[in-house]
XYZ file of C-alpha atoms in Angstrom:
619
model
C -234.462 93.276 121.575
C -234.248 91.255 124.818
C -235.636 93.108 127.857
C -232.589 92.808 130.121
C -230.061 94.247 127.609
C -232.628 96.910 126.695
C -232.921 98.079 130.323
C -229.139 98.221 130.675
C -228.848 100.108 127.389
C -231.472 102.671 128.455
C -229.849 103.276 131.851
C -226.253 103.543 130.625
C -227.430 105.590 127.647
C -229.339 107.967 129.931
C -226.214 108.418 132.047
C -224.093 109.429 129.067
C -226.804 111.504 127.409
C -227.653 113.459 130.576
C -223.978 114.315 130.998
C -223.443 115.329 127.359
C -226.555 117.483 126.917
C -226.430 118.596 130.545
C -224.274 121.512 129.471
C -227.350 123.055 127.822
C -229.797 123.550 130.711
C -231.058 122.052 133.977
C -234.390 120.739 132.657
C -232.759 118.666 129.921
C -230.169 116.937 132.075
C -232.605 116.135 134.916
C -235.373 115.242 132.454
C -233.220 112.778 130.514
C -232.021 111.052 133.702
C -235.529 110.836 135.183
C -237.046 109.652 131.899
C -234.380 106.974 131.514
C -234.960 105.633 135.037
C -238.762 105.706 134.618
C -238.714 103.947 131.232
C -236.295 101.280 132.417
C -238.445 100.818 135.538
C -241.479 100.257 133.300
C -239.657 97.562 131.314
C -238.440 96.014 134.549
C -242.039 95.603 135.746
C -242.732 93.551 132.618
C -240.245 90.969 133.875
C -242.346 90.086 136.934
C -243.058 86.351 137.063
C -240.776 85.615 134.126
C -237.573 83.573 134.001
C -235.685 85.144 131.128
C -232.049 84.431 130.315
C -229.739 86.140 127.846
C -226.361 84.547 127.030
C -223.535 85.644 124.737
C -219.800 85.111 124.441
C -217.243 87.801 125.112
C -213.494 87.229 124.728
C -214.066 83.499 124.923
C -216.183 83.619 128.105
C -219.899 82.906 128.481
C -221.732 85.977 129.805
C -225.099 85.164 131.384
C -227.798 87.672 132.292
C -231.005 86.291 133.758
C -234.007 87.250 135.825
C -235.534 85.095 138.559
C -237.671 85.810 141.668
C -234.592 86.639 143.804
C -233.066 89.049 141.288
C -236.493 90.586 140.624
C -236.925 91.097 144.377
C -233.717 93.141 144.644
C -234.415 94.863 141.323
C -237.713 96.012 142.826
C -235.756 97.788 145.589
C -233.377 99.352 143.062
C -236.046 100.837 140.810
C -238.530 101.559 143.601
C -236.218 103.801 145.582
C -234.221 104.882 142.526
C -237.280 106.466 140.885
C -238.287 108.257 144.102
C -234.747 109.570 144.596
C -234.706 110.841 141.001
C -238.015 112.671 141.553
C -236.753 114.134 144.843
C -233.590 115.314 143.078
C -235.476 117.377 140.494
C -236.046 120.190 142.988
C -233.306 119.414 145.526
C -230.498 119.707 142.951
C -231.884 122.851 141.335
C -229.297 125.662 141.283
C -226.626 123.233 142.493
C -223.290 122.926 140.711
C -222.386 120.017 138.397
C -225.907 118.638 138.118
C -224.917 116.871 134.888
C -222.202 115.053 136.841
C -224.778 114.118 139.512
C -227.261 112.749 136.935
C -224.516 110.767 135.216
C -223.377 109.113 138.459
C -226.975 108.461 139.593
C -227.935 106.654 136.367
C -224.642 104.749 136.285
C -225.160 103.561 139.859
C -228.709 102.350 139.180
C -227.607 100.668 135.938
C -224.704 98.858 137.587
C -226.843 97.672 140.509
C -229.380 96.256 138.072
C -226.497 94.597 136.230
C -225.377 92.965 139.472
C -228.760 91.415 140.268
C -229.282 90.048 136.729
C -225.771 88.594 136.419
C -225.663 84.824 136.163
C -221.882 84.513 136.068
C -219.085 85.763 138.306
C -217.330 87.688 135.519
C -220.213 90.027 134.681
C -221.108 90.195 138.388
C -217.639 91.532 139.191
C -217.679 93.878 136.170
C -220.934 95.531 137.269
C -219.751 95.536 140.891
C -216.735 97.630 139.939
C -218.853 100.047 137.874
C -221.122 100.469 140.917
C -218.099 101.212 143.119
C -216.691 103.812 140.724
C -220.060 105.497 140.134
C -220.824 105.735 143.858
C -217.274 106.963 144.501
C -217.990 109.877 142.145
C -221.004 110.725 144.317
C -218.979 110.557 147.534
C -216.509 113.127 146.163
C -219.267 115.306 144.674
C -218.342 118.164 147.043
C -214.700 117.865 145.968
C -212.055 118.896 148.506
C -214.163 118.655 151.667
C -215.134 115.116 150.655
C -211.615 114.006 149.718
C -210.896 112.069 152.931
C -214.286 110.304 152.808
C -213.716 109.419 149.155
C -210.270 107.938 149.774
C -211.542 105.849 152.700
C -214.476 104.561 150.663
C -212.255 103.733 147.715
C -209.626 101.897 149.794
C -212.213 99.804 151.650
C -214.001 99.049 148.371
C -210.741 97.865 146.832
C -210.103 95.552 149.786
C -213.523 94.003 149.232
C -213.100 93.877 145.461
C -209.707 92.147 145.577
C -210.990 89.616 148.115
C -213.876 88.844 145.799
C -211.589 88.699 142.755
C -209.302 86.167 144.449
C -212.336 84.007 145.255
C -213.595 84.265 141.661
C -210.213 83.246 140.232
C -210.050 80.321 142.671
C -213.459 79.154 141.431
C -212.385 79.481 137.784
C -209.175 77.547 138.463
C -211.223 74.680 139.884
C -214.213 74.659 137.525
C -212.984 76.357 134.349
C -216.141 78.493 134.238
C -217.638 81.551 135.945
C -221.239 80.298 135.852
C -223.337 80.517 139.037
C -224.969 77.185 138.147
C -221.617 75.446 137.779
C -220.452 76.843 141.108
C -223.665 75.704 142.812
C -223.336 72.157 141.487
C -219.585 71.957 142.100
C -219.456 73.488 145.593
C -219.862 70.144 147.378
C -216.894 68.697 145.462
C -214.497 71.310 146.899
C -212.401 70.413 149.919
C -213.590 71.773 153.274
C -210.620 74.148 153.514
C -211.327 75.415 149.985
C -214.996 75.998 150.857
C -214.063 77.933 154.009
C -211.528 80.030 152.059
C -214.183 80.923 149.464
C -216.666 81.714 152.229
C -214.240 84.073 153.984
C -213.106 85.828 150.792
C -216.646 86.362 149.465
C -217.832 87.407 152.948
C -215.153 90.121 153.074
C -216.102 91.341 149.591
C -219.810 91.502 150.344
C -219.255 92.601 153.951
C -217.579 95.834 152.871
C -220.630 96.981 150.906
C -222.979 95.715 153.638
C -220.872 97.698 156.159
C -220.361 94.771 158.543
C -218.081 95.726 161.426
C -215.116 96.147 161.299
C -215.458 96.792 157.539
C -217.947 99.617 158.128
C -215.584 102.564 158.600
C -216.282 104.059 155.173
C -220.062 104.260 155.636
C -220.533 107.199 158.084
C -218.282 109.520 156.070
C -219.511 108.364 152.644
C -223.200 108.669 153.586
C -222.535 112.003 155.243
C -220.633 113.598 152.359
C -222.835 112.391 149.484
C -225.684 114.640 148.273
C -228.770 113.957 150.408
C -230.869 112.207 147.717
C -228.005 109.891 146.866
C -227.396 109.153 150.568
C -230.899 107.643 150.592
C -230.002 105.446 147.601
C -226.591 104.674 149.101
C -228.000 103.450 152.394
C -231.311 102.098 151.145
C -230.238 100.148 148.062
C -226.510 100.174 147.315
C -225.805 98.551 150.685
C -228.272 95.817 149.649
C -225.878 94.695 146.959
C -223.753 93.339 149.778
C -226.880 91.698 151.202
C -227.679 90.252 147.763
C -224.136 88.898 147.663
C -224.665 87.131 150.992
C -227.931 85.653 149.661
C -226.019 84.283 146.662
C -223.180 83.017 148.835
C -225.407 81.158 151.286
C -228.131 79.796 149.024
C -226.966 79.926 145.386
C -223.197 79.387 145.480
C -223.581 76.696 148.134
C -222.004 78.017 151.352
C -225.108 76.896 153.226
C -223.948 73.305 152.657
C -220.973 73.872 154.971
C -223.034 72.572 157.897
C -222.560 69.044 156.585
C -218.759 69.349 156.514
C -217.677 71.386 159.556
C -218.498 71.831 163.225
C -222.010 73.123 163.803
C -223.511 75.164 166.641
C -227.289 74.949 167.022
C -227.367 73.380 163.572
C -225.483 76.285 161.969
C -222.030 75.816 160.406
C -219.251 77.417 162.449
C -218.313 80.023 159.763
C -221.981 81.057 159.504
C -222.288 81.141 163.301
C -219.277 83.474 163.508
C -220.846 85.645 160.801
C -224.062 85.732 162.856
C -222.127 87.162 165.791
C -220.540 89.763 163.515
C -224.062 90.748 162.451
C -225.392 90.919 166.018
C -222.432 92.923 167.344
C -222.644 95.238 164.333
C -226.283 95.899 165.213
C -225.464 96.627 168.873
C -222.231 98.621 168.608
C -223.325 100.746 165.640
C -226.540 101.585 167.502
C -224.594 102.741 170.585
C -222.365 104.942 168.422
C -225.397 106.365 166.580
C -226.877 107.561 169.881
C -223.957 109.946 170.409
C -223.930 111.601 166.958
C -224.785 115.292 166.592
C -224.691 115.207 162.774
C -228.093 113.931 161.584
C -226.682 112.140 158.527
C -223.950 110.441 160.547
C -226.557 109.348 163.072
C -228.552 107.771 160.245
C -225.360 106.290 158.771
C -224.440 104.442 161.971
C -228.084 103.493 162.344
C -227.985 102.035 158.835
C -224.888 100.005 159.701
C -226.718 98.627 162.737
C -229.850 97.714 160.797
C -227.780 95.928 158.147
C -226.355 93.853 160.999
C -229.854 92.471 161.629
C -230.096 91.376 157.992
C -226.692 89.642 158.075
C -227.786 87.931 161.288
C -230.908 86.571 159.598
C -229.041 85.170 156.586
C -226.403 83.547 158.785
C -228.977 81.249 160.381
C -229.345 79.379 157.078
C -233.022 78.721 157.798
C -236.272 79.547 156.050
C -237.493 81.862 158.801
C -234.112 83.569 159.149
C -233.935 84.194 155.408
C -237.533 85.441 155.326
C -236.742 87.792 158.208
C -233.589 89.050 156.481
C -235.304 89.728 153.150
C -238.340 91.344 154.791
C -236.112 93.578 156.912
C -234.091 94.416 153.789
C -237.257 95.906 152.292
C -238.024 97.669 155.573
C -234.529 99.105 155.670
C -234.867 100.405 152.120
C -238.167 102.082 152.996
C -237.348 103.724 156.315
C -233.811 104.734 155.370
C -235.200 106.251 152.207
C -237.761 108.133 154.299
C -235.263 109.372 156.872
C -232.385 110.335 154.579
C -234.772 112.193 152.268
C -236.356 113.897 155.287
C -233.009 115.016 156.660
C -232.176 116.198 153.165
C -235.404 118.215 153.184
C -234.489 119.749 156.547
C -231.004 120.613 155.279
C -232.558 122.023 152.101
C -234.481 124.548 154.216
C -232.160 125.171 157.189
C -228.685 124.672 155.745
C -227.525 122.614 158.742
C -227.406 118.955 159.754
C -226.335 119.562 163.348
C -229.045 118.427 165.736
C -227.907 120.832 168.464
C -228.585 123.800 166.157
C -232.213 122.930 165.371
C -235.540 122.591 167.129
C -239.223 123.473 166.913
C -239.633 122.817 163.173
C -242.827 120.784 163.588
C -245.108 123.715 162.764
C -242.926 124.854 159.852
C -242.417 121.420 158.256
C -245.389 119.244 159.345
C -245.187 116.815 156.398
C -241.504 116.180 157.003
C -242.195 115.693 160.720
C -244.880 113.109 159.891
C -242.460 111.187 157.640
C -239.695 111.205 160.265
C -242.169 110.084 162.945
C -243.290 107.092 160.881
C -239.693 106.397 159.890
C -238.414 106.129 163.454
C -241.438 104.051 164.507
C -240.659 101.616 161.689
C -236.939 101.612 162.443
C -237.533 100.909 166.131
C -239.776 97.943 165.281
C -242.832 99.341 167.082
C -246.263 98.011 166.070
C -248.223 98.469 163.958
C -245.826 99.491 161.168
C -243.751 97.121 159.027
C -240.660 97.337 161.220
C -242.484 95.287 163.848
C -243.026 92.388 161.428
C -239.371 92.354 160.314
C -237.885 92.352 163.810
C -240.476 89.912 165.136
C -239.406 87.452 162.435
C -235.719 87.898 163.338
C -236.342 87.165 167.032
C -238.493 84.161 166.136
C -235.791 82.821 163.802
C -233.184 83.109 166.573
C -235.408 81.388 169.116
C -236.223 78.677 166.601
C -232.486 77.936 166.445
C -232.291 78.197 170.267
C -229.765 81.024 169.980
C -230.988 82.840 173.073
C -227.831 84.885 173.658
C -227.849 86.205 170.094
C -231.542 87.058 170.516
C -230.712 89.008 173.705
C -227.969 90.980 171.902
C -230.323 91.745 168.996
C -233.042 92.856 171.418
C -230.567 95.094 173.291
C -229.643 96.728 169.976
C -233.315 97.279 169.158
C -233.959 98.764 172.602
C -230.976 101.120 172.354
C -232.286 102.273 168.954
C -235.126 104.050 170.813
C -232.538 106.504 172.151
C -231.338 107.828 168.802
C -234.864 107.645 167.373
C -236.080 109.961 170.118
C -233.085 112.243 169.783
C -233.588 112.593 166.036
C -237.194 113.737 166.241
C -236.907 115.783 169.455
C -233.900 117.884 168.542
C -235.174 118.748 165.059
C -238.915 119.172 165.416
C -239.818 119.652 169.087
C -238.861 122.148 171.769
C -237.706 125.701 171.174
C -237.158 126.947 167.636
C -234.090 129.135 166.979
C -235.237 132.571 165.743
C -233.347 132.238 162.467
C -235.637 129.342 161.506
C -238.915 131.188 162.117
C -239.465 131.685 158.388
C -238.601 128.142 157.338
C -241.205 126.589 155.021
C -242.093 123.080 153.973
C -240.196 121.653 150.977
C -241.768 121.515 147.471
C -244.136 118.669 146.562
C -241.509 117.021 144.360
C -239.670 116.340 147.617
C -242.716 115.697 149.798
C -244.365 113.172 147.473
C -241.540 110.556 147.501
C -241.277 110.759 151.296
C -245.032 110.402 151.804
C -245.259 107.500 149.363
C -242.632 105.614 151.362
C -244.621 106.397 154.515
C -247.726 104.813 153.007
C -245.706 101.715 152.138
C -244.586 101.141 155.707
C -248.190 101.493 156.911
C -249.461 99.089 154.253
C -246.807 96.442 154.926
C -247.441 96.776 158.637
C -250.993 95.433 158.477
C -250.814 93.438 155.230
C -247.344 91.927 154.648
C -248.754 88.940 152.723
C -247.851 90.225 149.242
C -244.226 90.865 150.147
C -243.888 87.613 152.092
C -245.377 85.737 149.150
C -242.778 87.299 146.840
C -240.041 86.287 149.302
C -241.488 82.771 149.391
C -241.246 82.512 145.597
C -237.566 83.470 145.742
C -236.911 80.956 148.520
C -238.639 78.036 146.824
C -237.418 78.563 143.244
C -233.902 79.958 143.720
C -232.709 79.443 147.291
C -233.848 75.874 147.884
C -235.851 76.695 151.033
C -239.378 75.887 152.165
C -241.274 79.198 152.547
C -242.933 80.203 155.813
C -246.499 79.151 156.445
C -248.689 82.240 156.167
C -252.262 83.152 155.401
C -253.059 86.692 154.345
C -252.194 88.769 157.456
C -251.375 85.830 159.785
C -247.796 84.512 160.063
C -247.370 80.984 161.440
C -244.364 79.156 162.891
C -243.554 76.455 165.433
C -243.397 79.009 168.263
C -246.792 80.579 167.603
C -248.388 83.023 165.191
C -249.110 86.711 164.831
C -251.919 88.529 163.034
C -250.741 91.854 161.675
C -254.291 93.103 161.140
C -255.105 92.266 164.776
C -252.024 94.235 165.876
C -253.022 97.163 163.663
C -256.607 97.122 164.997
C -255.430 96.928 168.614
C -253.023 99.838 168.307
C -255.567 101.878 166.338
C -258.263 101.246 168.965
C -255.942 102.361 171.771
C -255.173 105.600 169.939
C -258.855 106.286 169.334
C -259.710 105.662 173.005
C -256.922 107.942 174.201
C -257.985 110.639 171.734
C -261.641 110.470 172.831
C -260.782 110.481 176.541
C -258.424 113.398 176.134
C -261.022 115.493 174.350
C -263.795 114.438 176.759
C -262.122 114.632 180.159
C -259.861 117.584 179.494
C -262.251 120.108 178.008
C -260.263 122.993 179.428
C -257.183 122.030 177.472
C -255.881 124.584 175.043
C -253.335 124.656 172.291
C -250.006 126.110 173.396
C -247.129 127.544 171.452
C -243.655 126.105 171.273
C -242.328 128.611 173.843
C -245.314 128.505 176.205
C -243.675 126.381 178.901
C -243.370 126.348 182.683
C -240.532 128.614 183.846
C -241.188 128.982 187.570
C -242.733 132.376 187.172
C -239.807 133.807 185.226
C -240.201 135.223 181.729
C -237.205 134.067 179.639
C -235.943 136.327 176.904
C -235.610 135.136 173.308
C -231.825 134.811 173.747
C -232.203 132.088 176.404
C -232.195 128.615 174.908
C -234.592 126.279 176.708
C -234.212 123.496 174.129
C -231.897 120.777 175.472
C -230.031 119.522 172.429
C -226.301 119.767 173.211
C -224.662 116.712 174.861
C -228.065 115.096 174.646
C -227.109 111.747 176.198
C -224.029 112.771 178.174
C -224.680 110.462 181.172
C -225.335 107.574 178.784
C -222.128 108.310 176.876
C -220.130 107.973 180.089
C -221.641 104.551 180.702
C -220.631 103.269 177.248
C -217.280 105.069 177.139
C -215.443 101.765 176.831
C -217.260 101.021 173.555
C -216.880 104.540 172.183
C -213.135 104.621 172.894
C -212.599 101.613 170.621
C -212.266 102.596 166.993
C -211.642 100.496 163.914
C -210.616 103.733 162.199
C -207.767 104.240 164.670
C -206.734 100.604 164.310
C -206.536 100.938 160.526
C -204.669 104.225 160.952
C -202.044 102.636 163.194
C -201.622 99.777 160.740
C -201.190 102.267 157.870
C -198.587 104.252 159.858
C -196.608 101.085 160.644
C -196.806 100.057 157.003
C -195.590 103.486 155.947
C -192.637 103.193 158.337
C -191.795 99.799 156.879
C -191.838 101.237 153.365
C -189.607 104.107 154.493
C -187.019 101.509 155.509
C -187.395 99.747 152.147
C -186.606 103.025 150.383
C -183.017 102.653 151.602
C -182.874 99.361 149.729
C -184.891 100.188 146.605
C -183.262 103.515 145.768
C -183.446 103.189 141.976
C -179.658 103.653 141.813
C -177.815 100.893 139.882
C -174.601 101.484 141.860
C -176.448 100.896 145.141
C -177.892 97.633 143.809
C -174.409 96.539 142.655
C -173.077 97.270 146.158
C -175.835 95.114 147.705
C -174.953 92.239 145.338
C -171.240 92.477 146.255
C -172.098 92.554 149.990
C -174.374 89.515 149.605
C -171.670 87.540 147.723
C -169.101 88.493 150.355
C -171.388 87.185 153.114
C -171.839 83.925 151.203
C -168.044 83.494 150.918
C -167.529 84.259 154.595
C -170.106 81.719 155.779
C -169.625 79.056 153.070
C -167.796 76.625 155.346
C -170.355 77.119 158.131
C -173.274 76.560 155.762
C -171.745 73.365 154.395
């Protein structure tokens, strides 16, 4: 049997089997789901370096499934994080309700995402896209009534994106008579400019919803927040990348990158792409500012995820080799550090039962492994050397400067700088300061939860000083599928027209500084002693245990006043007002469409009477 259909069969089969036999006991349903994901991941690894294609006809249409370096790249993210999430879930979901339902939706989501990246035609692409939407919707409403509002918002926004994409697909079929990616790529240049722009806008809306580009992002904070913690990691880390994968197809496979030869360009970038670049940059900045003010840890990470996806959209919009390399590298970074952070917050919730930052503190001694993962995660997310986040953001800034887009580079840098604020808040309010007494007995999570988080931590360290392997994989996708010339690189040194950077040199420099500081601290300050979490300066007073010395409520209140103008603007409220006006309009229509035949007959008589009255005037 062909490998691609076999993987899909295993994943969809595991979903159904885990749900059916899940009524028996916990071990069976979790074991079947985990085994299915592991086995399909093993077969997926066998596809590395291959260019397989599987074609068959269905209802008179050619269905094409194929693997190439670009689809393998995104498949690597799907199975890499999917397997770790499945392992994490084995202990996290224990004693939870409807675990069979959870396993079913998890396997279905992974299967549909794999189906998306191996699709070679728009019909199967849309089919798997809809399965992914439905499966993830089931996860959003996992907690039933309390998640109802989040589920409805996610579903409505997903439908807007899906119908936009469907209109674009039907337009392509009407012009070409086929759904094939290859036919679209070769026929794109023959479309009129207005037709190309229409396709660009419609596909961009469809992919932008899943990539949470502002103002299409409103579903993400609630959906990420209400989903079970392990799935939130998959939601943010991988499912959002299906929108990114769609943009990669749109720009470099479908042919939207050729727009620069037909429309007005700015700094060598087609106007529609330039506008999209600004959407990406503003998404990165505004979402970051909103994330700073969140007290719910998962919502903070959700807005942070929206902001980081903005960087990736920004990179793709430049339609250049360096911009694409930066976008794909940061896509991997985002998968890694969002996986780390969402799993870590899930671990904290697993032990404390709360996600509110203002209710926590001082957990560093109780959960040291989780603290270490969060520390590395926020360092990576902030783009601080020597971890992999530095390489990704450095490439984005270089790509912007290469295109002489200085203002966009300034906005992106402002977003990155503001990210330090929520990074600090996340780690300070949970792990540092004063620990509430009710958390004194909190323990570290089981190894089935620690191991996936620590493995992701090792990945961000490895890619920080040796990104060559990943960049080489990106280069293969660019040269064979995307029609780009890969970046010039040599092992740990990245070259471009503006200069070069050696990641090993950065790693050695930062490591040397840490060693020097450590030695000096232990040499010059011999009288130093280890202090407890509550051993702080209190001006000679002895505070009682009921006095909270941990500043966690209204953490950035002065800052929030300075950005009040941004915070007062809400796409949610805008959509709500539009929905209310639409509802009022439909209320008026109810007086017309009553369902009563006599009423309709009266309207017809009135209309004919008006025609008779104004006949002479009309003539």
